[in-house]
Tab-separated table of C-alpha atoms and ligand atoms in Angstrom:
chain	number	residue	atom	x	y	z
U	612	MET	CA	18.514	3.185	23.785
U	613	ASN	CA	21.050	3.614	19.946
U	614	ILE	CA	18.680	0.393	18.729
U	615	VAL	CA	15.121	0.573	17.386
U	616	THR	CA	13.040	-2.230	15.358
U	617	CYS	CA	9.799	-1.487	14.177
U	618	ILE	CA	7.281	-3.277	12.467
U	619	ALA	CA	4.849	-1.625	9.901
U	620	PRO	CA	1.880	-2.447	7.416
U	621	VAL	CA	1.316	-2.140	3.739
U	622	ASN	CA	-1.787	-0.039	2.471
U	623	ILE	CA	-4.669	-0.447	-0.262
U	624	ALA	CA	-5.794	2.977	-2.184
U	625	VAL	CA	-9.341	2.727	-2.837
U	626	ILE	CA	-9.074	6.434	-4.033
U	627	LYS	CA	-5.374	6.528	-5.589
U	628	TYR	CA	-2.710	8.746	-5.934
U	629	TRP	CA	-1.675	8.938	-9.244
U	630	GLY	CA	0.653	12.010	-10.519
U	631	LYS	CA	2.701	14.797	-8.267
U	632	ARG	CA	3.080	18.234	-8.907
U	633	ASN	CA	6.403	18.353	-6.908
U	634	GLU	CA	8.822	14.906	-7.721
U	635	ASP	CA	11.333	16.039	-5.275
U	636	LEU	CA	8.800	16.726	-2.374
U	637	ILE	CA	6.771	14.285	-3.159
U	638	LEU	CA	3.207	16.919	-3.462
U	639	PRO	CA	0.949	14.725	-4.954
U	640	LEU	CA	-2.406	16.414	-7.234
U	641	ASN	CA	-4.923	13.989	-5.360
U	642	ASP	CA	-5.821	13.495	-2.281
U	643	SER	CA	-6.647	9.475	-2.088
U	644	ILE	CA	-7.759	7.207	1.124
U	645	SER	CA	-6.424	3.998	1.596
U	646	ALA	CA	-7.071	0.779	3.981
U	647	THR	CA	-4.192	-0.467	6.567
U	648	LEU	CA	-3.733	-3.945	6.005
U	649	ASN	CA	-3.134	-6.001	9.241
U	650	MET	CA	0.932	-6.633	10.418
U	651	ASP	CA	-0.289	-9.966	11.168
U	652	GLN	CA	-0.213	-10.985	7.976
U	653	MET	CA	2.085	-8.687	5.949
U	654	ARG	CA	4.668	-5.821	7.029
U	655	ALA	CA	7.946	-4.746	7.289
U	656	THR	CA	10.402	-4.894	9.856
U	657	THR	CA	12.964	-2.083	10.132
U	658	THR	CA	15.883	-1.971	12.635
U	659	VAL	CA	17.800	1.166	13.173
U	660	MET	CA	20.993	1.790	15.271
U	661	ALA	CA	23.596	4.559	15.843
U	662	SER	CA	27.082	4.752	16.920
U	663	PRO	CA	30.378	6.118	17.730
U	664	ASN	CA	31.930	3.521	15.863
U	665	PHE	CA	30.602	3.665	12.384
U	666	THR	CA	32.512	4.488	10.317
U	667	GLU	CA	29.586	5.593	7.555
U	668	ASP	CA	25.580	5.106	7.057
U	669	LYS	CA	24.560	1.250	5.932
U	670	ILE	CA	21.546	-0.082	4.776
U	671	TRP	CA	20.313	-3.830	3.591
U	672	LEU	CA	17.129	-4.530	2.382
U	673	ASN	CA	16.022	-7.680	2.607
U	674	GLY	CA	19.287	-9.482	3.162
U	675	LYS	CA	21.331	-6.998	0.229
U	676	GLU	CA	23.691	-4.380	1.178
U	677	GLU	CA	22.539	-1.113	-0.920
U	678	ALA	CA	23.700	2.230	-1.666
U	679	PHE	CA	22.363	5.001	0.782
U	680	LEU	CA	24.314	7.800	-0.658
U	681	THR	CA	23.133	7.855	-3.839
U	682	ASN	CA	19.339	6.982	-2.646
U	683	PRO	CA	17.727	10.938	-2.843
U	684	ARG	CA	14.319	9.503	-1.000
U	685	LEU	CA	16.484	7.920	1.663
U	686	LEU	CA	18.827	10.969	1.604
U	687	ASN	CA	15.280	12.993	2.387
U	688	CYS	CA	13.822	10.895	4.614
U	689	VAL	CA	17.001	10.569	7.088
U	690	ARG	CA	17.796	14.191	6.979
U	691	GLU	CA	14.198	15.461	8.016
U	692	ILE	CA	13.588	13.562	10.466
U	693	LYS	CA	17.092	15.128	11.919
U	694	VAL	CA	16.011	18.293	11.381
U	695	ILE	CA	12.801	17.627	13.608
U	696	ALA	CA	15.099	15.885	16.504
U	697	LYS	CA	17.472	18.392	16.530
U	698	GLN	CA	14.316	20.807	17.581
U	699	ASN	CA	12.781	19.301	20.225
U	700	SER	CA	15.251	16.001	21.413
U	701	SER	CA	16.855	15.692	25.029
U	702	ALA	CA	20.772	16.120	24.746
U	703	GLU	CA	21.720	13.190	24.977
U	704	GLU	CA	19.345	12.303	21.966
U	705	ASN	CA	20.914	15.016	19.840
U	706	LYS	CA	24.302	13.212	20.846
U	707	MET	CA	23.555	10.247	18.668
U	708	LEU	CA	22.040	13.170	15.951
U	709	ASP	CA	26.145	13.472	14.642
U	710	TRP	CA	26.703	9.372	14.565
U	711	HIS	CA	26.487	7.021	11.626
U	712	ILE	CA	23.286	5.561	11.606
U	713	HIS	CA	22.941	1.247	10.352
U	714	ILE	CA	19.608	0.135	8.934
U	715	CYS	CA	18.360	-2.942	8.001
U	716	SER	CA	14.761	-3.846	6.533
U	717	GLU	CA	12.812	-6.629	5.525
U	718	ASN	CA	9.256	-7.412	3.669
U	719	ASN	CA	7.462	-10.500	4.822
U	720	PHE	CA	6.480	-11.277	1.413
U	721	PRO	CA	7.512	-11.102	-1.810
U	722	THR	CA	8.778	-7.567	-3.413
U	723	ALA	CA	9.006	-8.640	-6.476
U	724	ALA	CA	4.948	-9.532	-5.675
U	725	GLY	CA	4.547	-5.609	-6.608
U	726	LEU	CA	2.722	-5.752	-3.130
U	727	ALA	CA	3.129	-1.765	-2.124
U	728	SER	CA	6.572	-3.291	-0.628
U	729	SER	CA	8.039	0.851	-0.569
U	730	ALA	CA	4.921	2.042	1.206
U	731	ALA	CA	5.556	-0.258	3.900
U	732	GLY	CA	9.495	0.162	4.382
U	733	TYR	CA	9.584	4.092	4.303
U	734	ALA	CA	7.093	4.035	6.328
U	735	CYS	CA	8.971	1.599	8.899
U	736	LEU	CA	12.328	3.311	8.531
U	737	VAL	CA	10.572	6.751	9.465
U	738	TYR	CA	8.386	5.313	12.370
U	739	ALA	CA	11.811	3.923	13.862
U	740	LEU	CA	14.085	6.777	13.148
U	741	ALA	CA	11.327	8.955	15.196
U	742	GLN	CA	11.765	6.013	18.047
U	743	LEU	CA	15.855	5.942	17.882
U	744	TYR	CA	15.610	9.953	18.011
U	745	GLY	CA	12.514	11.083	20.318
U	746	VAL	CA	10.786	12.799	17.656
U	747	LYS	CA	7.197	12.988	18.659
U	748	GLY	CA	3.944	13.625	16.586
U	749	ASP	CA	3.102	13.277	12.966
U	750	LEU	CA	5.354	11.461	10.993
U	751	SER	CA	3.758	11.051	7.501
U	752	THR	CA	5.084	14.539	6.105
U	753	VAL	CA	8.519	12.384	6.533
U	754	ALA	CA	6.973	9.091	5.215
U	755	ARG	CA	5.781	10.615	1.934
U	756	GLN	CA	9.364	11.946	1.873
U	757	GLY	CA	10.342	8.476	1.023
U	758	SER	CA	7.431	7.066	-1.221
U	759	GLY	CA	4.330	9.040	-1.400
U	760	SER	CA	2.158	6.163	-0.478
U	761	ALA	CA	3.926	5.406	2.281
U	762	CYS	CA	2.723	8.469	4.863
U	763	ARG	CA	-1.245	6.241	4.275
U	764	SER	CA	0.825	3.328	6.238
U	765	ILE	CA	1.942	5.729	9.381
U	766	TYR	CA	-1.998	5.332	10.741
U	767	GLY	CA	-4.541	2.265	11.138
U	768	GLY	CA	-7.486	1.833	9.431
U	769	PHE	CA	-8.587	3.745	6.941
U	770	VAL	CA	-6.540	6.934	6.081
U	771	GLN	CA	-6.944	9.616	3.605
U	772	TRP	CA	-3.474	11.526	2.288
U	773	HIS	CA	-4.656	15.373	1.588
U	774	ARG	CA	-2.762	16.999	-0.958
U	775	GLY	CA	-2.280	20.471	0.697
U	776	MET	CA	-2.087	23.771	-0.630
U	777	GLU	CA	0.644	25.517	-2.598
U	778	GLY	CA	3.672	26.822	0.096
U	779	ASP	CA	6.641	27.273	0.621
U	780	THR	CA	6.990	25.833	4.257
U	781	GLU	CA	5.727	21.998	5.249
U	782	GLU	CA	3.134	23.576	7.246
U	783	ALA	CA	2.120	26.261	4.479
U	784	ARG	CA	1.623	22.841	2.308
U	785	GLY	CA	0.203	20.832	4.979
U	786	SER	CA	0.206	17.147	2.456
U	787	PHE	CA	-0.430	14.889	5.491
U	788	ALA	CA	-2.147	11.738	6.084
U	789	GLU	CA	-5.118	11.687	8.535
U	790	GLN	CA	-6.728	8.582	9.921
U	791	LEU	CA	-10.376	8.675	9.182
U	792	VAL	CA	-11.582	5.763	11.270
U	793	ASN	CA	-9.728	3.794	13.069
U	794	GLU	CA	-8.829	-0.796	12.273
U	795	SER	CA	-11.674	-1.412	14.956
U	796	HIS	CA	-14.210	0.558	12.903
U	797	TRP	CA	-15.215	-2.129	10.190
U	798	PRO	CA	-14.885	-5.236	11.640
U	799	GLU	CA	-16.694	-7.820	8.737
U	800	LEU	CA	-14.485	-6.380	6.466
U	801	ARG	CA	-12.353	-8.723	4.619
U	802	ILE	CA	-9.108	-8.221	2.055
U	803	VAL	CA	-7.769	-10.651	-0.035
U	804	ILE	CA	-5.356	-10.083	-2.250
U	805	LEU	CA	-4.854	-12.535	-5.539
U	806	VAL	CA	-1.468	-12.510	-6.201
U	807	VAL	CA	-0.731	-13.121	-10.100
U	808	ASN	CA	1.528	-15.251	-11.558
U	809	ASP	CA	3.140	-12.921	-13.906
U	810	VAL	CA	7.081	-12.101	-15.251
U	811	LYS	CA	6.458	-9.381	-17.351
U	812	LYS	CA	9.049	-6.101	-15.920
U	813	LYS	CA	6.220	-2.983	-15.820
U	814	THR	CA	6.955	0.630	-15.582
U	815	SER	CA	7.669	1.669	-11.596
U	816	SER	CA	4.274	3.780	-10.777
U	817	ALA	CA	6.783	6.579	-10.456
U	818	ILE	CA	7.636	6.890	-13.995
U	819	GLY	CA	4.451	6.137	-15.230
U	820	MET	CA	2.791	8.814	-13.280
U	821	LYS	CA	4.983	10.673	-14.277
U	822	ARG	CA	4.746	10.192	-17.946
U	823	SER	CA	0.808	10.536	-17.092
U	824	THR	CA	1.405	13.744	-15.978
U	825	GLU	CA	2.876	15.202	-18.752
U	826	THR	CA	0.989	13.442	-21.386
U	827	SER	CA	-2.818	12.275	-19.999
U	828	GLU	CA	-5.639	14.543	-20.521
U	829	LEU	CA	-7.871	12.690	-18.892
U	830	LEU	CA	-5.704	12.585	-16.050
U	831	ARG	CA	-6.455	16.420	-15.573
U	832	HIS	CA	-10.472	15.685	-15.594
U	833	ARG	CA	-9.737	12.878	-13.162
U	834	ILE	CA	-8.527	15.403	-10.730
U	835	GLN	CA	-10.477	18.196	-10.639
U	836	ILE	CA	-14.174	16.152	-11.630
U	837	SER	CA	-13.367	12.532	-10.393
U	838	VAL	CA	-11.709	12.784	-7.231
U	839	PRO	CA	-13.122	15.648	-5.241
U	840	ARG	CA	-16.676	13.895	-5.495
U	841	ARG	CA	-15.048	10.611	-5.040
U	842	ILE	CA	-13.357	11.481	-1.927
U	843	GLU	CA	-16.508	13.141	-0.192
U	844	ALA	CA	-18.167	9.822	-1.367
U	845	MET	CA	-15.466	7.606	-0.173
U	846	LYS	CA	-15.420	8.780	3.255
U	847	LYS	CA	-19.358	8.808	4.002
U	848	ALA	CA	-19.555	5.674	2.816
U	849	ILE	CA	-16.457	4.521	5.118
U	850	ARG	CA	-18.152	6.179	7.948
U	851	GLU	CA	-21.862	4.665	7.201
U	852	LYS	CA	-20.081	1.290	6.482
U	853	ASP	CA	-21.970	1.702	3.372
U	854	PHE	CA	-19.983	-1.202	1.529
U	855	GLU	CA	-22.298	-0.859	-2.279
U	856	THR	CA	-21.187	2.249	-2.414
U	857	PHE	CA	-17.850	1.401	-0.658
U	858	ALA	CA	-17.361	-1.276	-3.567
U	859	GLU	CA	-18.593	1.320	-6.545
U	860	VAL	CA	-16.797	4.230	-5.780
U	861	THR	CA	-13.408	1.884	-5.412
U	862	MET	CA	-13.910	-0.060	-8.527
U	863	LYS	CA	-14.642	2.756	-10.607
U	864	ASP	CA	-11.388	4.255	-9.047
U	865	SER	CA	-8.960	1.605	-9.539
U	866	ASN	CA	-10.926	1.134	-13.249
U	867	GLN	CA	-10.082	4.958	-13.937
U	868	LEU	CA	-6.416	5.144	-12.940
U	869	HIS	CA	-5.847	2.326	-15.704
U	870	ALA	CA	-8.067	4.247	-17.893
U	871	VAL	CA	-5.784	7.046	-17.290
U	872	CYS	CA	-2.764	4.727	-17.736
U	873	LEU	CA	-4.124	4.236	-21.445
U	874	ASP	CA	-4.226	7.125	-21.985
U	875	THR	CA	-0.595	8.126	-21.158
U	876	TYR	CA	1.860	8.247	-23.661
U	877	PRO	CA	3.360	5.898	-24.370
U	878	PRO	CA	0.602	3.839	-22.315
U	879	ALA	CA	1.456	2.739	-18.865
U	880	VAL	CA	-0.529	-1.206	-19.256
U	881	TYR	CA	-0.088	-3.082	-15.693
U	882	MET	CA	-3.411	-4.930	-15.387
U	883	ASN	CA	-2.948	-8.232	-17.825
U	884	ASP	CA	-5.127	-10.927	-18.929
U	885	VAL	CA	-6.039	-12.749	-15.459
U	886	SER	CA	-6.354	-9.050	-13.922
U	887	HIS	CA	-9.580	-8.793	-16.735
U	888	SER	CA	-10.972	-11.730	-15.645
U	889	ILE	CA	-10.520	-11.451	-12.416
U	890	VAL	CA	-13.017	-7.680	-12.964
U	891	GLU	CA	-15.124	-9.995	-15.054
U	892	LEU	CA	-15.998	-12.664	-12.598
U	893	VAL	CA	-16.017	-9.937	-10.113
U	894	HIS	CA	-19.007	-8.353	-11.832
U	895	ALA	CA	-20.694	-11.634	-13.039
U	896	TYR	CA	-20.624	-12.441	-9.239
U	897	ASN	CA	-22.632	-9.103	-8.485
U	898	SER	CA	-25.047	-9.403	-10.748
U	899	TYR	CA	-25.754	-12.841	-9.880
U	900	LEU	CA	-26.485	-11.778	-6.037
U	901	GLY	CA	-28.362	-8.911	-7.218
U	902	LYS	CA	-26.078	-6.829	-5.062
U	903	THR	CA	-22.602	-5.305	-4.792
U	904	GLU	CA	-20.588	-7.844	-2.528
U	905	VAL	CA	-17.482	-7.740	-3.947
U	906	ALA	CA	-14.680	-5.171	-4.868
U	907	TYR	CA	-11.769	-5.116	-6.887
U	908	THR	CA	-8.838	-2.595	-7.273
U	909	PHE	CA	-5.445	-2.588	-8.856
U	910	ASP	CA	-2.299	-1.126	-8.561
U	911	ALA	CA	0.638	-0.310	-10.786
U	912	GLY	CA	1.059	-3.776	-11.366
U	913	PRO	CA	-1.538	-7.154	-11.880
U	914	ASN	CA	-2.400	-8.583	-8.350
U	915	ALA	CA	-6.039	-7.925	-7.745
U	916	CYS	CA	-7.024	-6.256	-4.555
U	917	LEU	CA	-10.616	-7.444	-3.270
U	918	PHE	CA	-12.986	-5.967	-0.420
U	919	LEU	CA	-15.913	-8.219	0.994
U	920	MET	CA	-17.058	-8.946	4.084
U	921	GLU	CA	-16.099	-12.039	5.795
U	922	LYS	CA	-19.411	-13.555	5.165
U	923	ASN	CA	-18.689	-13.602	1.839
U	924	VAL	CA	-15.536	-14.915	1.717
U	925	SER	CA	-15.847	-18.763	1.481
U	926	ASP	CA	-18.081	-18.068	-1.409
U	927	MET	CA	-15.912	-15.964	-3.781
U	928	LEU	CA	-13.062	-18.245	-3.135
U	929	SER	CA	-14.648	-21.494	-4.177
U	930	LEU	CA	-15.696	-19.176	-7.053
U	931	ILE	CA	-12.176	-17.879	-7.593
U	932	ASN	CA	-10.595	-21.768	-7.208
U	933	TYR	CA	-13.192	-23.048	-9.613
U	934	ALA	CA	-12.086	-20.454	-12.293
U	935	PHE	CA	-8.472	-20.171	-11.966
U	936	PRO	CA	-7.704	-24.023	-10.492
U	937	HIS	CA	-3.638	-24.389	-9.142
U	938	SER	CA	-1.245	-27.023	-8.475
U	939	ASN	CA	0.415	-25.317	-5.859
U	940	GLY	CA	-0.515	-27.296	-2.416
U	941	GLU	CA	1.056	-25.599	1.053
U	942	GLY	CA	1.141	-21.693	1.427
U	943	TYR	CA	-1.433	-21.289	-1.181
U	944	PHE	CA	-3.936	-19.633	0.825
U	945	ARG	CA	-2.201	-17.747	3.529
U	946	GLY	CA	-2.882	-15.282	6.078
U	947	ILE	CA	-6.318	-15.720	7.899
U	948	PRO	CA	-7.220	-19.343	7.212
U	949	ILE	CA	-9.674	-19.673	3.967
U	950	THR	CA	-12.184	-22.441	4.250
U	951	THR	CA	-14.152	-22.453	0.755
U	952	ARG	CA	-17.122	-24.845	0.388
U	953	PRO	CA	-19.200	-26.428	-2.567
U	954	LEU	CA	-21.308	-23.658	-4.020
U	955	PRO	CA	-24.587	-23.986	-5.283
U	956	GLU	CA	-24.811	-25.596	-8.377
U	957	ASP	CA	-26.401	-23.495	-10.089
U	958	ILE	CA	-24.012	-20.779	-10.082
U	959	HIS	CA	-21.355	-21.835	-12.896
U	960	SER	CA	-23.702	-21.915	-15.515
U	961	SER	CA	-25.764	-18.975	-14.481
U	962	LEU	CA	-22.327	-17.081	-14.382
U	963	ASN	CA	-21.129	-18.243	-17.407
U	964	VAL	CA	-17.874	-19.142	-15.395
U	965	LYS	CA	-15.134	-21.750	-17.528
U	966	PRO	CA	-12.404	-22.588	-15.771
U	967	HIS	CA	-8.810	-21.403	-17.048
U	968	ARG	CA	-5.733	-22.811	-17.450
U	969	ALA	CA	-4.080	-23.856	-14.283
U	970	ASP	CA	-1.259	-21.693	-12.151
U	971	LEU	CA	-2.651	-18.129	-13.445
U	972	LEU	CA	-2.265	-17.605	-9.613
U	973	LYS	CA	0.728	-17.629	-7.602
U	974	TYR	CA	-1.023	-17.070	-4.154
U	975	ILE	CA	-4.176	-15.943	-2.406
U	976	ILE	CA	-3.977	-14.156	1.376
U	977	GLN	CA	-6.412	-13.027	3.693
U	978	THR	CA	-6.187	-10.286	5.470
U	979	LYS	CA	-7.976	-6.741	7.732
U	980	LEU	CA	-7.917	-3.809	8.678
U	981	GLY	CA	-5.457	-3.365	10.702
U	982	PRO	CA	-3.284	-0.415	12.883
U	983	GLY	CA	-0.296	1.666	12.381
U	984	PRO	CA	3.353	0.742	13.141
U	985	ARG	CA	4.985	0.119	16.480
U	986	GLN	CA	8.108	-0.761	17.995
U	987	ILE	CA	9.299	-4.191	18.979
U	988	GLU	CA	12.146	-6.066	20.286
U	989	GLU	CA	13.751	-8.309	18.585
U	990	HIS	CA	16.125	-6.490	16.069
U	991	LEU	CA	17.698	-7.465	12.615
U	992	LEU	CA	21.278	-6.075	13.756
U	993	ASN	CA	23.721	-7.532	16.233
U	994	SER	CA	25.707	-5.436	19.119
U	995	SER	CA	28.708	-5.000	16.293
U	996	GLY	CA	25.617	-3.704	13.651
U	997	GLU	CA	26.160	-5.659	11.342
U	998	PRO	CA	22.944	-8.097	10.100
U	999	ILE	CA	21.674	-11.308	12.217
O	1542	LIG	C1	-0.782	2.947	-8.172
O	1542	LIG	O1	3.850	5.961	-3.564
O	1542	LIG	O2	4.396	3.756	-5.213
O	1542	LIG	O3	-0.492	2.251	-5.977
O	1542	LIG	O4	5.515	8.196	-4.702
O	1542	LIG	O5	6.746	7.497	-6.857
O	1542	LIG	O6	7.147	6.492	-4.823
O	1542	LIG	P1	6.501	6.974	-5.223
O	1542	LIG	O7	4.956	6.292	-5.549
O	1542	LIG	P2	3.766	5.298	-5.255
O	1542	LIG	O8	2.922	4.958	-5.722
O	1542	LIG	C2	1.437	4.242	-5.825
O	1542	LIG	C3	0.760	4.431	-6.182
O	1542	LIG	C4	-0.653	3.780	-6.565
O	1542	LIG	C5	-1.960	3.948	-5.992
O	1542	LIG	C6	-1.800	4.554	-4.579
O	1542	LIG	O9	-1.261	3.939	-3.496
O	1542	LIG	O10	-2.392	5.203	-4.018
């Protein structure tokens, strides 16, 4: 077949990747760990097609044609997959390697929402190209060269991205992603994404982390001391399904990432007032329960990602609804259906929660852990290689 379509998941880091030691190869300063989200709710879909009739390489992203030859990350991924394919593919597949390709990719969630769209996108592209050219084995080292965090979307469940060593070859460097546990390991775990209404244009994570690498002293402490300890604690907490430790390490690591961003010069500010109110609400709720039952984490944007057990979703979202009223009807709650219920009488007063002004949140998605990428049958390109 000269056409392949795949879907790939989003991932959310609980130990963050922030900073590169090699910009071109995307080699990170530290190990990171993430949760792969279920593709029923959020996914990238990518069709790749090779044909002797194509006169140039082309790519369409979310319905718009984009430049191919001036996108080094895209070129790196295509080149790397072809190098591996040449080493071990059949004669039939080898013939395809000389043909031009058309790529069409879309996300089923707004790219602008700042929800790790490049991770799902590059994982999907690399996985689809690998199916097209018959490439087997680990694809995370190729996906990494599209976007660092994309290497973790190659696997389901919880995934660790190893920083690797200094070395001249890809094997020697050994910066790859590895599944820690699969998606069925912790079935009660839920992930709730609070998409914050925000208009401010943010510094991209690539620029932000470059600036942190150059200027932040706190980042050095993070790399040398905090992350190595947290990686071990996090792996143990995940293995043992110890939610309290998992939650505490997740929140501390997110807070440290944003502290590093403020320690960056000039500072990179990603969280806003709504993000900080969500942090406060989560801590207030946990102290009301006398136990850590909810964790938050924030990436290079104001959206909150909450981790909690299924049994707490209803109460937590009732509280969110009270604190962040909304006028959006349909489409406000997305993903796994959410039922809110009246909260115990004393909760608002003992938490000292007051409703904020309406519509600070755009929408809320409930999801859970999910598997890695897979092939599907419905293509985004027609038989002449044009978007459908
Ligand atoms: C804050 O993977 O987007 O989401 O490698 O430059 O493409 P590049 O960066 P990217 O950075 C993600 C940073 C983060 C933390 C994380 O996902 O680990």
